[in-house]
Coordinates of C-alpha atoms in Angstrom, one line a residue:
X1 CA 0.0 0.0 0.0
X2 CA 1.2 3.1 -1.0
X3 CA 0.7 6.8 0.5
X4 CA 0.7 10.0 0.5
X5 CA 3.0 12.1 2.5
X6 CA 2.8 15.9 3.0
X7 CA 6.0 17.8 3.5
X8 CA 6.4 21.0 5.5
X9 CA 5.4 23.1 2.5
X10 CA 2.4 21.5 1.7
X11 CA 3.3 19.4 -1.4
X12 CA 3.3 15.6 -1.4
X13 CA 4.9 12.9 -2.9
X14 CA 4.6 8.8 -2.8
X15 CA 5.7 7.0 -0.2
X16 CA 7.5 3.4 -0.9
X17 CA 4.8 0.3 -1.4
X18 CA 4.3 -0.4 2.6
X19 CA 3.7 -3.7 3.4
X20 CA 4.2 -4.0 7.6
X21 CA 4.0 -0.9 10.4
X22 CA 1.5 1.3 8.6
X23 CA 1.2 4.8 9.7
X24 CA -1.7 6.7 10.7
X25 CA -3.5 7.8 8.0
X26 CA -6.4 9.4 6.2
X27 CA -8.2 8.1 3.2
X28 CA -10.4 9.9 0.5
X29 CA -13.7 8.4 -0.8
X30 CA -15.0 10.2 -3.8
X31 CA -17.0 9.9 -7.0
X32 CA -14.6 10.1 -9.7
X33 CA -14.8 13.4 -12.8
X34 CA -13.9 13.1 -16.3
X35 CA -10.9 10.3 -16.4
X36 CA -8.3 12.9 -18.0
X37 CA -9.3 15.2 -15.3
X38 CA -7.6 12.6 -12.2
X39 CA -4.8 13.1 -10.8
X40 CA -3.0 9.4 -11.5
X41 CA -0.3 7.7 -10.2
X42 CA 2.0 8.4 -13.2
X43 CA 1.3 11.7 -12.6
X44 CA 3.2 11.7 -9.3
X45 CA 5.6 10.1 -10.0
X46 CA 6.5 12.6 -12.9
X47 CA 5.3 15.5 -10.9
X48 CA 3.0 16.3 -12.9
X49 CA -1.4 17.0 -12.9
X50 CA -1.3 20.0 -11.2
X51 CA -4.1 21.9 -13.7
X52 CA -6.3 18.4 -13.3
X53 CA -9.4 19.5 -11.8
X54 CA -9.1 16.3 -9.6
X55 CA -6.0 17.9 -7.8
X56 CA -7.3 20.2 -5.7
X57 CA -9.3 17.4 -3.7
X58 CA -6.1 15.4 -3.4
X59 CA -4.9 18.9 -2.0
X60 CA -8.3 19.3 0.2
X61 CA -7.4 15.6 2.0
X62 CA -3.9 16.4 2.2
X63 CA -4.7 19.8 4.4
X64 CA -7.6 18.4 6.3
X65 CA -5.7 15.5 7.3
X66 CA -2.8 17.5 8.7
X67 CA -5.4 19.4 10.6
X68 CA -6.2 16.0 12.1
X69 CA -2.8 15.7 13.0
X70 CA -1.8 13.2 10.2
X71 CA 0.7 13.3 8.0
X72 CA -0.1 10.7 5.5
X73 CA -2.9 9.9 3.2
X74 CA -4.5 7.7 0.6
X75 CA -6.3 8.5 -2.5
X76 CA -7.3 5.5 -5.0
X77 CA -7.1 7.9 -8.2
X78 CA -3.1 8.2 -7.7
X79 CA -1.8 5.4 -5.1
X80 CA -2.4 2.5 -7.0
X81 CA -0.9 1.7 -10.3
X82 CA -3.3 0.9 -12.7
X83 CA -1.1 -0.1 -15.3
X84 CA 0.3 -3.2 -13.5
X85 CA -2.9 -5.5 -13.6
X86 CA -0.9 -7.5 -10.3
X87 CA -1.4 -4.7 -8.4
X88 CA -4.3 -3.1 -9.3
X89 CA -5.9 -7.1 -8.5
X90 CA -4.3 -6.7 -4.9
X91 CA -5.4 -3.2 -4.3
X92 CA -9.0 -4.4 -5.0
X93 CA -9.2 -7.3 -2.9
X94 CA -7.4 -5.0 -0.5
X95 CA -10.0 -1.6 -0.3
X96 CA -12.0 -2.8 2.0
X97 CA -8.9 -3.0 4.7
X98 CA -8.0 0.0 3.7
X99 CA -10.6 2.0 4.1
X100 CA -11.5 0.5 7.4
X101 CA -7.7 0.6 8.9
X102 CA -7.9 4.4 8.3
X103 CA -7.9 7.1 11.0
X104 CA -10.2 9.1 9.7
X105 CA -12.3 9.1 5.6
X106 CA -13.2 12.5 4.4
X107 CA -16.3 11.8 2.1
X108 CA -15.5 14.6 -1.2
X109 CA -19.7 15.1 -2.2
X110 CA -18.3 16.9 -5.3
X111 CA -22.3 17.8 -6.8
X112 CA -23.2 19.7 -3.1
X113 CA -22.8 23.0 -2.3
X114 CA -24.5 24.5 1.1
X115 CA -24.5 28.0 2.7
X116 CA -22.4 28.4 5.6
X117 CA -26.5 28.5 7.2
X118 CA -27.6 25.7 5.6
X119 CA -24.6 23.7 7.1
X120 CA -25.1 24.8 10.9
X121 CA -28.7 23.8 10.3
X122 CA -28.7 19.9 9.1
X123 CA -32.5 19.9 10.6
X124 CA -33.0 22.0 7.6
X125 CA -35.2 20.5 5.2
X126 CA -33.0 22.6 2.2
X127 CA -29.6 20.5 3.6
X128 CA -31.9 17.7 3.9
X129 CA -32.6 17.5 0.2
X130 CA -29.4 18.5 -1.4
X131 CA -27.5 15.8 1.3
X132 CA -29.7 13.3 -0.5
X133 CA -29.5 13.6 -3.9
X134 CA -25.2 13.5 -3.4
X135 CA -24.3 11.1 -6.8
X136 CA -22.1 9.5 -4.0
X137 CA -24.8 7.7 -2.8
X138 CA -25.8 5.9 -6.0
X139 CA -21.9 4.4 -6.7
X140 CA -21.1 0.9 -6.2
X141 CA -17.7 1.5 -4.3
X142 CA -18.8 3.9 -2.0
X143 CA -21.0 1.6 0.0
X144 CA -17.6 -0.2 1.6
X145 CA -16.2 3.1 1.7
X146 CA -19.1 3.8 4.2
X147 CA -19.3 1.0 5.9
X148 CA -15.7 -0.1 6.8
X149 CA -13.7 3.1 8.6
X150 CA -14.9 4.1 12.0
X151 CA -14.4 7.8 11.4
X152 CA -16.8 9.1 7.9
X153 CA -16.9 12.9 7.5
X154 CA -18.5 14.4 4.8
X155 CA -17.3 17.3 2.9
X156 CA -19.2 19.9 0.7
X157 CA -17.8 20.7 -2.7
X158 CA -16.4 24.1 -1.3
X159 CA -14.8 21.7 1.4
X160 CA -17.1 22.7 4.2
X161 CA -17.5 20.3 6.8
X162 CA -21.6 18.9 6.7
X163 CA -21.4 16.3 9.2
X164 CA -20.0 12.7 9.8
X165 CA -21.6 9.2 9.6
X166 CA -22.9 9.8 13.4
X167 CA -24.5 13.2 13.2
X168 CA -26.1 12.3 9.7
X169 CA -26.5 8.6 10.7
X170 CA -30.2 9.6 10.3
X171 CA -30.5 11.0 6.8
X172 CA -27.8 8.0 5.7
X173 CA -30.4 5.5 7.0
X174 CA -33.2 6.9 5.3
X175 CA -31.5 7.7 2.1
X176 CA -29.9 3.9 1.8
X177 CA -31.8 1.5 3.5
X178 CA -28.8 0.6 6.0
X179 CA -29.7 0.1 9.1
X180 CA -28.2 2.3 11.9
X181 CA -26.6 -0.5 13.2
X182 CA -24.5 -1.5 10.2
X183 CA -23.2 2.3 10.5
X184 CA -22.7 2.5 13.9
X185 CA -20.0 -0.6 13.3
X186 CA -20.1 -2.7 10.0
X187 CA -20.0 -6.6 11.6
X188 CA -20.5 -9.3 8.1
X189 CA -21.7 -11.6 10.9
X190 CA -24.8 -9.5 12.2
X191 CA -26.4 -8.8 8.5
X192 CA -27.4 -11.2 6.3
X193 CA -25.6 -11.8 3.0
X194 CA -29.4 -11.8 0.7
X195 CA -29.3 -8.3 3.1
X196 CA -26.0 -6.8 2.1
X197 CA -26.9 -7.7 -1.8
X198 CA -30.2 -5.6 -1.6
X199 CA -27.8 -2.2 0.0
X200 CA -25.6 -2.5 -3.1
X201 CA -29.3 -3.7 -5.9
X202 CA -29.1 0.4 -7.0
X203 CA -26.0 1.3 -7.4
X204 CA -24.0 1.7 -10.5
X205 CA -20.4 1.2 -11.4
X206 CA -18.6 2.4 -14.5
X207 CA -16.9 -1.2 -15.2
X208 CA -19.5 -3.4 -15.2
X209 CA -17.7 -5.9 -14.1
X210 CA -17.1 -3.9 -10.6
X211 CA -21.0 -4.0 -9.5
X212 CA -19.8 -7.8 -8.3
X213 CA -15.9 -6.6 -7.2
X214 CA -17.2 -3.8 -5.2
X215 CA -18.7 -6.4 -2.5
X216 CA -15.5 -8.3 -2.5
X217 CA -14.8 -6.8 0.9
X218 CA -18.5 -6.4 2.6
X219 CA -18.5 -10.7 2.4
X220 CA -14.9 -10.8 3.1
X221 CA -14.0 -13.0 0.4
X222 CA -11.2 -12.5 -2.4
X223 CA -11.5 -13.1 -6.5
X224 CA -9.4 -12.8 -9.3
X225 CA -10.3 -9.9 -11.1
X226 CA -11.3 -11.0 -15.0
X227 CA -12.2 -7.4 -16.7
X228 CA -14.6 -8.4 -19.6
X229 CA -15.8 -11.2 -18.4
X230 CA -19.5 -8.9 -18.0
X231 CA -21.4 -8.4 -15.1
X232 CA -23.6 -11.6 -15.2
X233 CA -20.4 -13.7 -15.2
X234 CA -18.6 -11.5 -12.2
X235 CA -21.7 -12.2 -10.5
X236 CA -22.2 -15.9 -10.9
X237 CA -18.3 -16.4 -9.7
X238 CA -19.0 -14.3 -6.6
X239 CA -21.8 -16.0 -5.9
X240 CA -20.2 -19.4 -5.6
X241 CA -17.0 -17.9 -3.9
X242 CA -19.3 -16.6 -1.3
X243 CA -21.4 -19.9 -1.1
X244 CA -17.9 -21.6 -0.7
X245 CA -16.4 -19.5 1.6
X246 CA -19.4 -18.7 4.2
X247 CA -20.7 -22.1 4.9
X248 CA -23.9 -21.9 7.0
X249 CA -24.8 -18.9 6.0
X250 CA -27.8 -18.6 3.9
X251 CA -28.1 -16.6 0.6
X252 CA -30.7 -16.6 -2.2
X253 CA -29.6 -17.6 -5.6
X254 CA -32.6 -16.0 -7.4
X255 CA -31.7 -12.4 -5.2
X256 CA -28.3 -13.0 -6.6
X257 CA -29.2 -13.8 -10.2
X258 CA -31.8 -11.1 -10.1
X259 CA -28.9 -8.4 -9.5
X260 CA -26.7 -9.9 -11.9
X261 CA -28.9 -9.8 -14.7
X262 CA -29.4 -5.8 -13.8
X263 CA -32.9 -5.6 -11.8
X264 CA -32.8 -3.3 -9.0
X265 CA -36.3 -3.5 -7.2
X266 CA -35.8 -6.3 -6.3
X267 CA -37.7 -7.2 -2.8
X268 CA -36.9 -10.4 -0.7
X269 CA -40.0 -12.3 0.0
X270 CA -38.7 -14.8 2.3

C-alpha cells in the first residue's frame, strides 16, 4: 500500500509500497470526474497533474488530514498503479482493509454545495434535500467506503464540513436502506448476505464488471479480477466464492441472479 505524504510546504509525494508498520492515515472516498481530469499515479511520480481538476481534492485531504494531525494519506485515483494488472488485483481485494484501517475518511460530495447557514442547520429541510440527492450515494464502491472506517466525515464541494456518519447517521439510514446498526459498526456476521446484496441492488459502477468486485470486501471473500468477463459472469463467480467461503450462512440464488442480470427493485419475499 502506497501513501501520500505531505511535507512542511504542503506538497506531497509517494511513499515506498508499505507492506508492515503502517502509519496513521487518512483516506479519500469520492466519485470520480472526467478520467483525464484525475490526478493518477504516473502523474506523481513525474510530478506532474497540477491543472487536473481532480488535484485540488487530493490537496483538500492532504490539508484536512494534517489538521487532524496526520501526515499521510491515501487517494485511489493516484496510489495505486493501474497499469500493472498484479497490483491493481491486490489493491482491490485490499480496499475494504484499507478503508476500514484508516484514522479518519473524508467523504469529497463533489455535486453539493450549502450555505455556511444551511450547514449549521442539518435539521433544515434545504440541507436535507441536497445531502440526499449527493451522486455519491448511488456508486457501487462507495458503500464499503461507508461501511468499513470508523471515522466518515462528509465534505461539501467548497470543502465545508456537513457532518460525519454519526451526526447524519439519520439521513444516511433513510437515504440507503442501511440500518443504523450496520453504520454505527459494519460486523458481516450480524447482516445477512441476501441483506447486504439488496444495499448494493441500486448502485452503479462504470466497469460493469465492478458492481460484483465492489462487494469483495462487505463478504470478506477475495476473487481474481477478470475485466470483460461482463457483469452476469462477475456475478455468478462471486456467488459461488461466497457460497464456498461462508458455509452456514444462507443466501438466495434468485436475489443474486436477479442483481446480476441488472434488476434493481428487487424485494426479498422470504
Amino acid at each position: 500500500m502506497r501513501l501520500l505524504e505531505r511535507d512542511s510546504n504542503g506538497e506531497f509525494s509517494l511513499t515506498k509500497d508499505l507492506v508492515n508498520n503502517l502509519p496513521a492515515y487518512a483516506i479519500l472516498s469520492h466519485t470520480w470526474g472526467e478520467d483525464d481530469q484525475e490526478v493518477t499515479f504516473r502523474d506523481l511520480t513525474e510530478r506532474s497533474g497540477k491543472s487536473k481538476a481532480g488535484y485540488q481534492k487530493i490537496r483538500f485531504c492532504g490539508e484536512q488530514a494534517a489538521r487532524d494531525g496526520l501526515r499521510y494519506f491515501w487517494v485511489d485515483t493516484c496510489c495505486i498503479n493501474k497499469s500493472d494488472a498484479a497490483e491493481l488485483q491486490k489493491s482491490i481485494n485490499s480496499m475494504f482493509r484499507w478503508y476500514k484501517n484508516a484514522v479518519k475518511c473524508y467523504v469529497y460530495l463533489s455535486d453539493i454545495s450549502m450555505p455556511d447557514d444551511k450547514v449549521k442547520s442539518q435539521s433544515n429541510i434545504d440541507f436535507e434535500s441536497a445531502f440526499r440527492t449527493a451522486k455519491w450515494f448511488t456508486r457501487g464502491w462507495t458503500l464499503q467506503e461507508l461501511l468499513a472506517p470508523y471515522s466518515v466525515e462528509f465534505f461539501s464541494a467548497d470543502y465545508k464540513r456537513l457532518g460525519d456518519k454519526v451526526s447524519l447517521e439519520c439521513l444516511i439510514h433513510e437515504r440507503t436502506g442501511i440500518p443504523v446498526e450496520a453504520l454505527q459498526g459494519y460486523d458481516p456476521t450480524k447482516f445477512s448476505i441476501n441483506e447486504c446484496v439488496l444495499w448494493a441492488a441500486k448502485r452503479e459502477t462504470k466497469y460493469e464488471e465492478d458492481v460484483a468486485y465492489s462487494l469483495l470486501g462487505i463478504f470478506g471473500v477475495f476473487l481474481p479480477l477478470i475485466y470483460g468477463e461482463g457483469r452476469e459472469n462477475a456475478f455468478s463467480r462471486l456467488y459461488e466464492e461466497v457460497k464456498r467461503t461462508l458455509k452456514g450462512r444462507s443466501l438466495s440464488y434468485t436475489l443474486f441472479s436477479s442483481i446480476r442480470n441488472g434488476h434493481k427493485d428487487y424485494k426479498m419475499t422470504d
